[in-house]
Coordinates of C-alpha atoms in Angstrom, one line a residue:
M231 CA -24.5 -6.2 18.3
G232 CA -24.0 -8.2 21.4
T233 CA -20.8 -9.9 22.6
Q234 CA -19.1 -11.7 19.7
T235 CA -16.6 -14.5 19.4
A236 CA -14.3 -14.6 16.5
I237 CA -13.0 -17.5 14.4
T238 CA -10.0 -16.4 12.4
F239 CA -8.7 -18.5 9.6
V240 CA -5.1 -17.7 8.5
L241 CA -3.2 -19.7 5.9
W242 CA 0.4 -19.0 4.9
M243 CA 1.8 -21.1 2.1
S244 CA 5.5 -21.5 1.8
L245 CA 6.8 -22.7 -1.5
Y246 CA 10.2 -24.4 -1.9
T247 CA 11.7 -24.8 -5.3
Q248 CA 14.6 -27.0 -6.3
F249 CA 16.6 -25.7 -9.3
S250 CA 18.5 -27.8 -11.8
T251 CA 22.1 -27.1 -12.8
A252 CA 21.0 -25.0 -15.8
L253 CA 21.3 -21.3 -15.5
Y254 CA 18.9 -18.8 -16.9
S255 CA 19.4 -15.0 -17.2
S256 CA 17.2 -12.0 -18.1
K257 CA 18.3 -8.5 -19.0
L258 CA 17.2 -5.8 -16.5
V259 CA 16.3 -2.4 -18.0
H260 CA 15.8 0.6 -15.7
R261 CA 12.5 2.4 -16.4
F262 CA 14.3 5.8 -16.6
S263 CA 17.0 4.6 -19.1
E264 CA 17.3 5.6 -22.8
E265 CA 16.6 2.0 -23.6
A266 CA 13.3 2.1 -21.8
V267 CA 12.3 5.3 -23.7
S268 CA 13.2 3.7 -27.0
Y269 CA 11.1 0.6 -26.1
W270 CA 8.0 2.7 -25.3
S271 CA 8.5 4.8 -28.4
S272 CA 8.5 1.6 -30.5
K273 CA 5.1 0.8 -29.0
G274 CA 3.7 4.2 -30.0
K275 CA 3.9 5.8 -26.6
N276 CA 5.7 9.1 -26.4
I277 CA 6.7 9.5 -22.8
T278 CA 9.0 12.1 -21.1
L279 CA 11.3 10.9 -18.3
P280 CA 13.3 12.9 -15.8
K281 CA 17.1 13.1 -16.4
L282 CA 19.0 10.5 -14.5
G283 CA 20.5 11.9 -11.3
S284 CA 18.4 15.1 -11.4
L285 CA 16.2 16.4 -8.5
E286 CA 13.1 15.5 -10.4
H287 CA 14.5 12.0 -10.9
M288 CA 15.0 11.6 -7.1
K289 CA 11.5 13.0 -6.3
V290 CA 10.0 10.4 -8.6
L291 CA 12.0 7.6 -7.0
L292 CA 10.9 8.8 -3.5
S293 CA 7.2 9.0 -4.5
S294 CA 7.4 5.5 -6.0
D295 CA 8.9 4.2 -2.7
L296 CA 6.2 5.7 -0.6
K297 CA 3.5 4.3 -2.8
R298 CA 5.0 0.8 -2.6
Q299 CA 5.3 1.0 1.2
K300 CA 1.7 2.2 1.5
L301 CA 0.6 -0.8 -0.6
K302 CA 2.7 -3.3 1.3
L303 CA 2.1 -2.1 4.8
G304 CA -1.4 -0.8 4.4
S305 CA -2.8 -4.1 3.1
Q306 CA -1.6 -5.8 6.4
D307 CA -4.0 -3.7 8.5
R308 CA -6.8 -3.3 6.0
L309 CA -10.0 -5.2 6.3
L310 CA -12.3 -5.8 3.4
I311 CA -16.0 -6.4 3.7
P312 CA -18.8 -7.0 1.1
S313 CA -20.0 -3.7 -0.4
Q314 CA -23.4 -4.2 1.2
G315 CA -21.8 -4.6 4.7
S316 CA -20.1 -7.2 6.8
E317 CA -23.3 -8.6 8.3
T318 CA -24.1 -12.3 8.0
F319 CA -27.5 -13.8 8.4
F320 CA -28.8 -17.0 9.9
Y321 CA -32.2 -18.3 8.9
G322 CA -32.3 -21.6 10.7
N323 CA -34.3 -24.4 9.1
D324 CA -35.9 -22.0 6.6
M325 CA -32.6 -22.1 4.5
G326 CA -30.6 -25.2 5.4
W327 CA -29.1 -24.0 8.7
L328 CA -26.3 -22.1 6.8
H329 CA -25.0 -18.5 7.2
Y330 CA -25.5 -16.0 4.4
T331 CA -24.4 -12.6 3.3
W332 CA -25.3 -10.2 0.5
I333 CA -22.6 -9.6 -2.2
D334 CA -22.5 -7.6 -5.4
I335 CA -20.8 -8.8 -8.7
G336 CA -20.6 -7.7 -12.3
T337 CA -21.0 -4.4 -14.2
P338 CA -23.6 -3.1 -13.6
N339 CA -23.6 -4.8 -10.2
V340 CA -26.1 -7.5 -9.3
S341 CA -26.8 -8.6 -5.7
F342 CA -26.8 -12.2 -4.5
L343 CA -27.6 -13.8 -1.1
V344 CA -24.8 -16.4 -0.9
A345 CA -24.3 -19.2 1.6
L346 CA -20.9 -19.1 3.4
D347 CA -18.9 -22.3 3.5
A348 CA -15.3 -22.7 4.9
G349 CA -15.3 -26.3 3.8
S350 CA -15.1 -25.6 0.1
D351 CA -13.3 -23.2 -2.3
L352 CA -15.5 -22.2 -5.2
F353 CA -17.7 -19.1 -5.4
W354 CA -20.7 -19.9 -7.6
V355 CA -24.1 -18.3 -8.3
P356 CA -27.2 -19.4 -10.2
C357 CA -26.6 -18.7 -13.9
R358 CA -28.1 -19.7 -17.2
C359 CA -30.2 -22.0 -15.1
I360 CA -31.0 -25.5 -16.3
Q361 CA -31.7 -26.9 -12.9
C362 CA -31.6 -24.3 -10.1
A363 CA -33.5 -23.6 -6.8
P364 CA -36.5 -21.3 -7.0
L365 CA -35.5 -17.6 -7.0
S366 CA -38.8 -16.1 -6.2
S367 CA -39.2 -14.6 -2.7
S368 CA -42.6 -16.3 -2.4
Y369 CA -40.7 -19.5 -1.7
Y370 CA -38.8 -18.1 1.3
S371 CA -40.8 -16.6 4.1
M372 CA -37.9 -14.4 5.4
L373 CA -37.1 -12.7 2.1
D374 CA -38.7 -9.4 0.9
R375 CA -37.2 -9.5 -2.6
D376 CA -36.5 -12.0 -5.3
L377 CA -33.1 -13.6 -5.6
S378 CA -30.9 -13.1 -8.7
E379 CA -29.6 -15.1 -11.6
Y380 CA -26.2 -14.2 -13.1
E381 CA -25.9 -13.6 -16.8
P382 CA -22.3 -13.0 -17.9
S383 CA -23.3 -11.4 -21.2
R384 CA -25.0 -8.6 -19.3
S385 CA -21.8 -7.7 -17.4
S386 CA -19.3 -5.6 -19.2
T387 CA -16.5 -6.8 -16.9
S388 CA -17.2 -10.5 -17.3
K389 CA -15.1 -12.8 -19.4
P390 CA -14.9 -16.7 -19.6
L391 CA -12.1 -18.4 -17.8
S392 CA -10.2 -20.3 -20.5
C393 CA -9.4 -24.0 -20.4
S394 CA -5.7 -23.1 -20.5
H395 CA -5.9 -20.9 -17.3
Q396 CA -3.8 -22.3 -14.4
L397 CA -6.9 -22.4 -12.1
C398 CA -9.0 -24.4 -14.6
E399 CA -8.9 -27.8 -12.9
L400 CA -11.0 -29.6 -15.5
G401 CA -9.0 -28.1 -18.4
L402 CA -8.1 -31.6 -19.7
N403 CA -11.7 -32.2 -20.4
C404 CA -11.9 -29.3 -22.9
Q405 CA -11.9 -29.8 -26.6
S406 CA -9.8 -26.7 -27.1
P407 CA -7.4 -24.8 -24.7
N408 CA -9.3 -21.6 -25.7
G409 CA -12.7 -23.0 -24.7
S410 CA -14.6 -22.0 -21.5
C411 CA -13.5 -23.8 -18.4
P412 CA -16.1 -26.2 -16.9
Y413 CA -16.4 -26.9 -13.2
S414 CA -18.2 -29.5 -11.1
V415 CA -18.2 -29.4 -7.3
N416 CA -19.6 -32.2 -5.2
Y417 CA -20.6 -31.6 -1.6
S418 CA -22.0 -34.0 0.9
E419 CA -25.4 -35.9 0.7
N420 CA -25.5 -35.9 -3.1
T421 CA -25.3 -32.2 -3.3
S422 CA -23.5 -30.6 -6.2
S423 CA -23.1 -27.6 -8.5
S424 CA -21.8 -27.5 -12.1
G425 CA -21.4 -25.1 -14.9
L426 CA -18.7 -22.8 -16.4
L427 CA -16.1 -20.5 -14.8
F428 CA -16.0 -16.7 -15.5
E429 CA -13.9 -13.8 -14.3
D430 CA -15.7 -10.8 -13.0
Q431 CA -15.7 -8.0 -10.4
L432 CA -16.6 -8.5 -6.7
Y433 CA -17.5 -5.3 -4.9
L434 CA -15.9 -4.7 -1.5
T435 CA -15.5 -1.9 0.9
S436 CA -12.1 -1.2 2.6
S437 CA -11.3 0.0 6.1
G438 CA -8.2 0.2 8.2
G439 CA -4.6 0.4 7.0
G440 CA -4.5 4.1 7.7
A441 CA -6.7 4.9 4.7
P442 CA -10.3 6.1 4.5
E443 CA -13.0 3.7 3.7
G444 CA -13.5 3.2 0.0
S445 CA -14.9 1.0 -2.7
I446 CA -12.8 -1.7 -4.3
Q447 CA -13.6 -3.9 -7.3
A448 CA -11.6 -7.1 -7.0
Q449 CA -11.2 -9.4 -10.0
V450 CA -12.4 -12.9 -8.9
I451 CA -13.4 -16.2 -10.4
I452 CA -17.1 -17.0 -10.4
G453 CA -18.9 -20.3 -11.1
C454 CA -21.8 -19.8 -13.5
G455 CA -23.9 -22.5 -11.8
S456 CA -26.4 -23.8 -14.4
K457 CA -27.1 -27.1 -12.7
Q458 CA -27.5 -27.8 -8.9
S459 CA -28.6 -31.0 -7.1
G460 CA -29.3 -32.2 -3.6
S461 CA -29.7 -29.6 -0.8
D462 CA -28.5 -26.8 -3.1
L463 CA -31.4 -27.5 -5.3
D464 CA -33.8 -27.8 -2.4
G465 CA -33.0 -24.3 -1.1
S466 CA -30.0 -24.4 1.2
A467 CA -28.0 -22.2 -1.2
P468 CA -30.6 -21.0 -3.7
D469 CA -28.7 -17.8 -4.6
G470 CA -25.2 -19.3 -4.7
L471 CA -22.4 -20.3 -2.3
L472 CA -19.2 -18.4 -1.3
G473 CA -16.4 -21.0 -0.7
L474 CA -14.0 -19.7 2.0
G475 CA -11.5 -22.6 1.9
P476 CA -7.7 -22.4 1.4
G477 CA -7.7 -23.4 -2.3
K478 CA -6.2 -21.1 -4.9
I479 CA -9.6 -20.4 -6.5
A480 CA -11.2 -19.3 -3.2
I481 CA -12.0 -15.6 -2.6
P482 CA -9.6 -15.2 0.4
S483 CA -6.8 -16.6 -1.8
L484 CA -7.6 -14.4 -4.7
L485 CA -7.7 -11.3 -2.6
A486 CA -4.4 -12.1 -1.0
R487 CA -2.8 -12.9 -4.3
S488 CA -3.9 -9.5 -5.6
G489 CA -2.1 -7.8 -2.6
L490 CA -5.4 -6.4 -1.2
V491 CA -5.3 -8.1 2.2
P492 CA -3.4 -10.9 4.1
H493 CA -4.5 -14.4 3.4
S494 CA -7.0 -14.6 6.3
F495 CA -10.6 -13.9 7.2
S496 CA -12.8 -14.0 10.3
Y497 CA -16.4 -14.9 11.3
C498 CA -17.9 -13.1 14.3
F499 CA -21.2 -14.4 15.8
D500 CA -23.5 -13.1 18.4
N501 CA -26.0 -15.1 20.5
S502 CA -28.6 -15.1 17.8
Y503 CA -26.0 -16.8 15.5
S504 CA -26.0 -13.8 13.0
G505 CA -22.8 -11.9 12.8
R506 CA -20.1 -10.4 10.7
M507 CA -17.4 -11.4 8.2
Y508 CA -14.1 -9.7 7.5
F509 CA -11.4 -10.5 4.8
G510 CA -7.9 -9.8 6.0
D511 CA -8.7 -10.1 9.7
Q512 CA -5.8 -11.8 11.5
G513 CA -7.3 -11.6 15.0
P514 CA -5.7 -10.0 18.1
A515 CA -2.1 -10.6 18.9
T516 CA -3.2 -12.4 22.1
Q517 CA -5.4 -14.9 20.2
R518 CA -4.5 -18.6 20.8
S519 CA -3.8 -20.6 17.7
T520 CA -3.1 -24.0 16.4
T521 CA -1.5 -25.0 13.1
F522 CA -3.3 -26.2 10.0
V523 CA -2.0 -29.5 8.7
P524 CA -2.1 -31.0 5.2
Y525 CA -4.6 -33.7 4.5
K526 CA -3.3 -36.5 2.3
G527 CA -0.3 -34.3 1.4
E528 CA -2.3 -31.2 0.4
Y529 CA -3.8 -28.2 2.1
S530 CA -7.3 -29.0 0.7
G531 CA -9.2 -27.7 3.7
Y532 CA -8.8 -26.3 7.2
F533 CA -7.5 -29.4 8.9
I534 CA -6.1 -29.5 12.4
E535 CA -4.5 -32.2 14.5
V536 CA -6.6 -33.3 17.6
E537 CA -4.1 -34.9 19.9
D538 CA -6.6 -35.8 22.7
Y539 CA -10.0 -35.0 24.1
C540 CA -11.3 -34.8 27.6
I541 CA -14.6 -35.2 29.4
G542 CA -14.6 -33.7 32.9
S543 CA -11.2 -34.7 34.4
F544 CA -10.9 -37.9 32.3
C545 CA -8.9 -37.7 29.1
L546 CA -9.0 -40.4 26.5
K547 CA -5.4 -41.2 25.6
Q548 CA -5.8 -42.1 21.9
N549 CA -3.6 -41.8 18.9
G550 CA -5.3 -38.6 17.9
F551 CA -6.9 -37.7 14.6
Q552 CA -7.3 -35.0 12.0
A553 CA -10.4 -32.8 12.0
Q554 CA -11.7 -30.4 9.4
V555 CA -13.0 -27.0 10.5
D556 CA -16.2 -26.6 8.4
S557 CA -18.7 -23.8 8.8
G558 CA -21.0 -25.6 6.4
S559 CA -21.4 -28.6 8.8
S560 CA -24.1 -28.2 11.4
F561 CA -22.7 -30.7 13.9
T562 CA -19.3 -31.9 15.1
Y563 CA -18.2 -35.4 14.1
L564 CA -15.6 -37.8 15.6
P565 CA -14.1 -40.8 13.9
S566 CA -16.3 -43.8 14.7
E567 CA -14.0 -45.6 17.0
D568 CA -13.2 -42.4 18.9
Y569 CA -16.9 -41.6 19.1
K570 CA -17.7 -44.9 20.8
L571 CA -15.2 -44.2 23.6
F572 CA -16.2 -40.6 23.8
V573 CA -20.0 -41.2 24.2
A574 CA -19.4 -44.1 26.6
E575 CA -17.5 -41.8 29.0
F576 CA -19.9 -38.9 28.4
D577 CA -22.9 -41.1 29.3
K578 CA -21.2 -42.4 32.4
Q579 CA -20.7 -38.8 33.7
M580 CA -24.2 -37.5 32.8
N581 CA -26.3 -37.5 35.9
A582 CA -29.7 -37.5 34.0
T583 CA -32.2 -39.8 32.5
R584 CA -31.3 -40.8 29.0
S585 CA -34.0 -40.8 26.4
G586 CA -32.5 -41.3 22.9
I587 CA -34.4 -40.6 19.7
E588 CA -33.8 -41.4 16.1
K589 CA -30.4 -40.1 14.8
F590 CA -29.6 -38.7 18.3
P591 CA -29.2 -41.6 20.8
Y592 CA -27.6 -39.4 23.5
C593 CA -30.5 -37.2 24.6
Y594 CA -31.4 -36.6 28.2
K595 CA -34.6 -35.4 29.9
A596 CA -34.7 -31.8 31.1
R597 CA -34.7 -31.1 34.8
S598 CA -37.1 -28.8 36.5
H599 CA -34.6 -25.9 36.1
G600 CA -33.9 -26.8 32.5
Q601 CA -30.7 -28.3 31.0
P602 CA -29.2 -31.2 33.1
D603 CA -25.6 -30.7 34.4
V604 CA -23.2 -31.5 31.5
P605 CA -19.6 -32.5 32.1
S606 CA -17.0 -30.1 30.7
M607 CA -15.4 -31.1 27.3
K608 CA -12.3 -30.0 25.5
F609 CA -10.1 -30.9 22.5
K610 CA -6.3 -30.8 22.9
F611 CA -4.2 -29.6 20.0
A612 CA -0.5 -29.3 19.3
L613 CA 1.7 -26.9 21.4
N614 CA -0.4 -27.6 24.5
Q615 CA -3.3 -25.6 23.1
S616 CA -6.8 -26.6 24.0
F617 CA -10.4 -25.7 23.0
V618 CA -13.2 -25.9 25.5
I619 CA -16.6 -26.9 24.0
E620 CA -18.8 -24.6 26.0
N621 CA -22.2 -26.1 25.1
P622 CA -22.3 -29.4 23.2
M623 CA -26.1 -29.9 23.8
F624 CA -29.1 -28.7 21.8
H625 CA -32.6 -28.4 23.0
I626 CA -35.6 -30.1 21.3
I627 CA -39.1 -31.3 22.1
D628 CA -39.8 -34.8 20.8
Y629 CA -42.9 -36.2 19.2
Q630 CA -44.3 -37.1 22.7
G631 CA -43.8 -33.6 23.9
D632 CA -40.8 -34.5 26.1
D633 CA -38.3 -31.7 26.8
L634 CA -34.9 -33.1 25.8
Y635 CA -31.3 -32.0 25.6
C636 CA -29.2 -33.9 23.0
L637 CA -25.5 -34.3 22.3
G638 CA -24.6 -32.5 19.1
I639 CA -21.6 -34.8 18.3
Q640 CA -22.0 -37.6 15.8
P641 CA -19.8 -40.5 14.5
L642 CA -18.1 -40.4 11.1
D643 CA -16.6 -43.1 9.0
G644 CA -13.2 -42.6 7.4
G645 CA -10.8 -41.8 10.2
I646 CA -11.2 -38.0 10.3
G647 CA -13.4 -35.7 12.3
I648 CA -15.3 -32.4 11.5
I649 CA -15.6 -29.4 13.8
G650 CA -18.9 -27.9 12.8
R651 CA -20.8 -24.7 13.4
R652 CA -22.2 -25.5 16.8
E653 CA -18.7 -25.6 18.2
L654 CA -17.5 -22.6 16.0
Y655 CA -20.1 -20.5 17.7
D656 CA -18.3 -21.1 20.9
G657 CA -15.1 -19.6 19.5
I658 CA -12.5 -22.0 18.3
P659 CA -9.2 -20.1 17.7
L660 CA -7.3 -21.2 14.7
G661 CA -4.3 -20.0 12.7
V662 CA -1.1 -20.9 11.0

């Protein structure tokens, strides 16, 4: 594959707990003690343990230490990829301008072509469909096989997530704590998915960490998506969606909680916009980074603080704003007031004939050699970090046949911004 640029998402959560004046105690029992032997015997297990202080005892302790060290240190270098490979696919307008990868779940394993979205958390697939997108390959010109529908009863490793489970957000809506946990996820533009949550196996392949590559079955939470709406129903995520956000239910979080990899992942793109995805990739030590910040008091997405933005040598000294890094968003969005200042300065510095079209008012006619000269742009983050937007323009031909280059930055109400895929392709470095 050609030259690639990586976007690494790393999220470390620190938890601080305040204790009351009450004290709680718990008895510790050594696993090689007579008390431990008695306990296992009461459970019907007849085990033989080495004598305390013997050579065999010390050998067992040493072996246990080595296994723990290998688990702790090995997972820091290990990368995990889907069992069918790390490659991601981009189908353009044919499938909603999202990126996709093949994943396998369940026993026996079933393959799904899932959309990738860093702006949401839940992993769901079409399942027990009431209202789903077409799954026949005849609807999708780029596919040579039908898409799949998940049926939990056909997987021997599947089990419903109970309403009492700590990750069941809609548990209060259940009639019984032992009932199946429902879910409902709302995306933009009236797009949604709803159904029930299940636990099942996700098939991955490991590499790195000083160990040979091997297959890993990770226990994850899967949305049995019986009803979709909006663009999900129209075909942007016909075979499911893999949420890569920072939430506890997201795949990166579940893999990290299991001790399989660090809480991070990376996208790598080539010039064709296809690329690769790795779980546990923390990027090179020399990679620049900026800190994720909470939004409304919570780490509900990959939000960063934009302190300033510059066009050419002119920087707009504003109060700054928060922006979400979202691979599911095609374009980059600035808060409305910031957008007005931004495009006014941008248009002033563009030495080309402006020819705006519907939805894209800042388009410019091509020159004889192609794209007109575009002023440099960059966002400034905390700790004096900056991100240069290499190519903010996209090329189209309008209804009159004019060759145009349009600014891929849009306004957004609500006081926050979004850094979308067009800028991610150019390599925004992020970390915590």
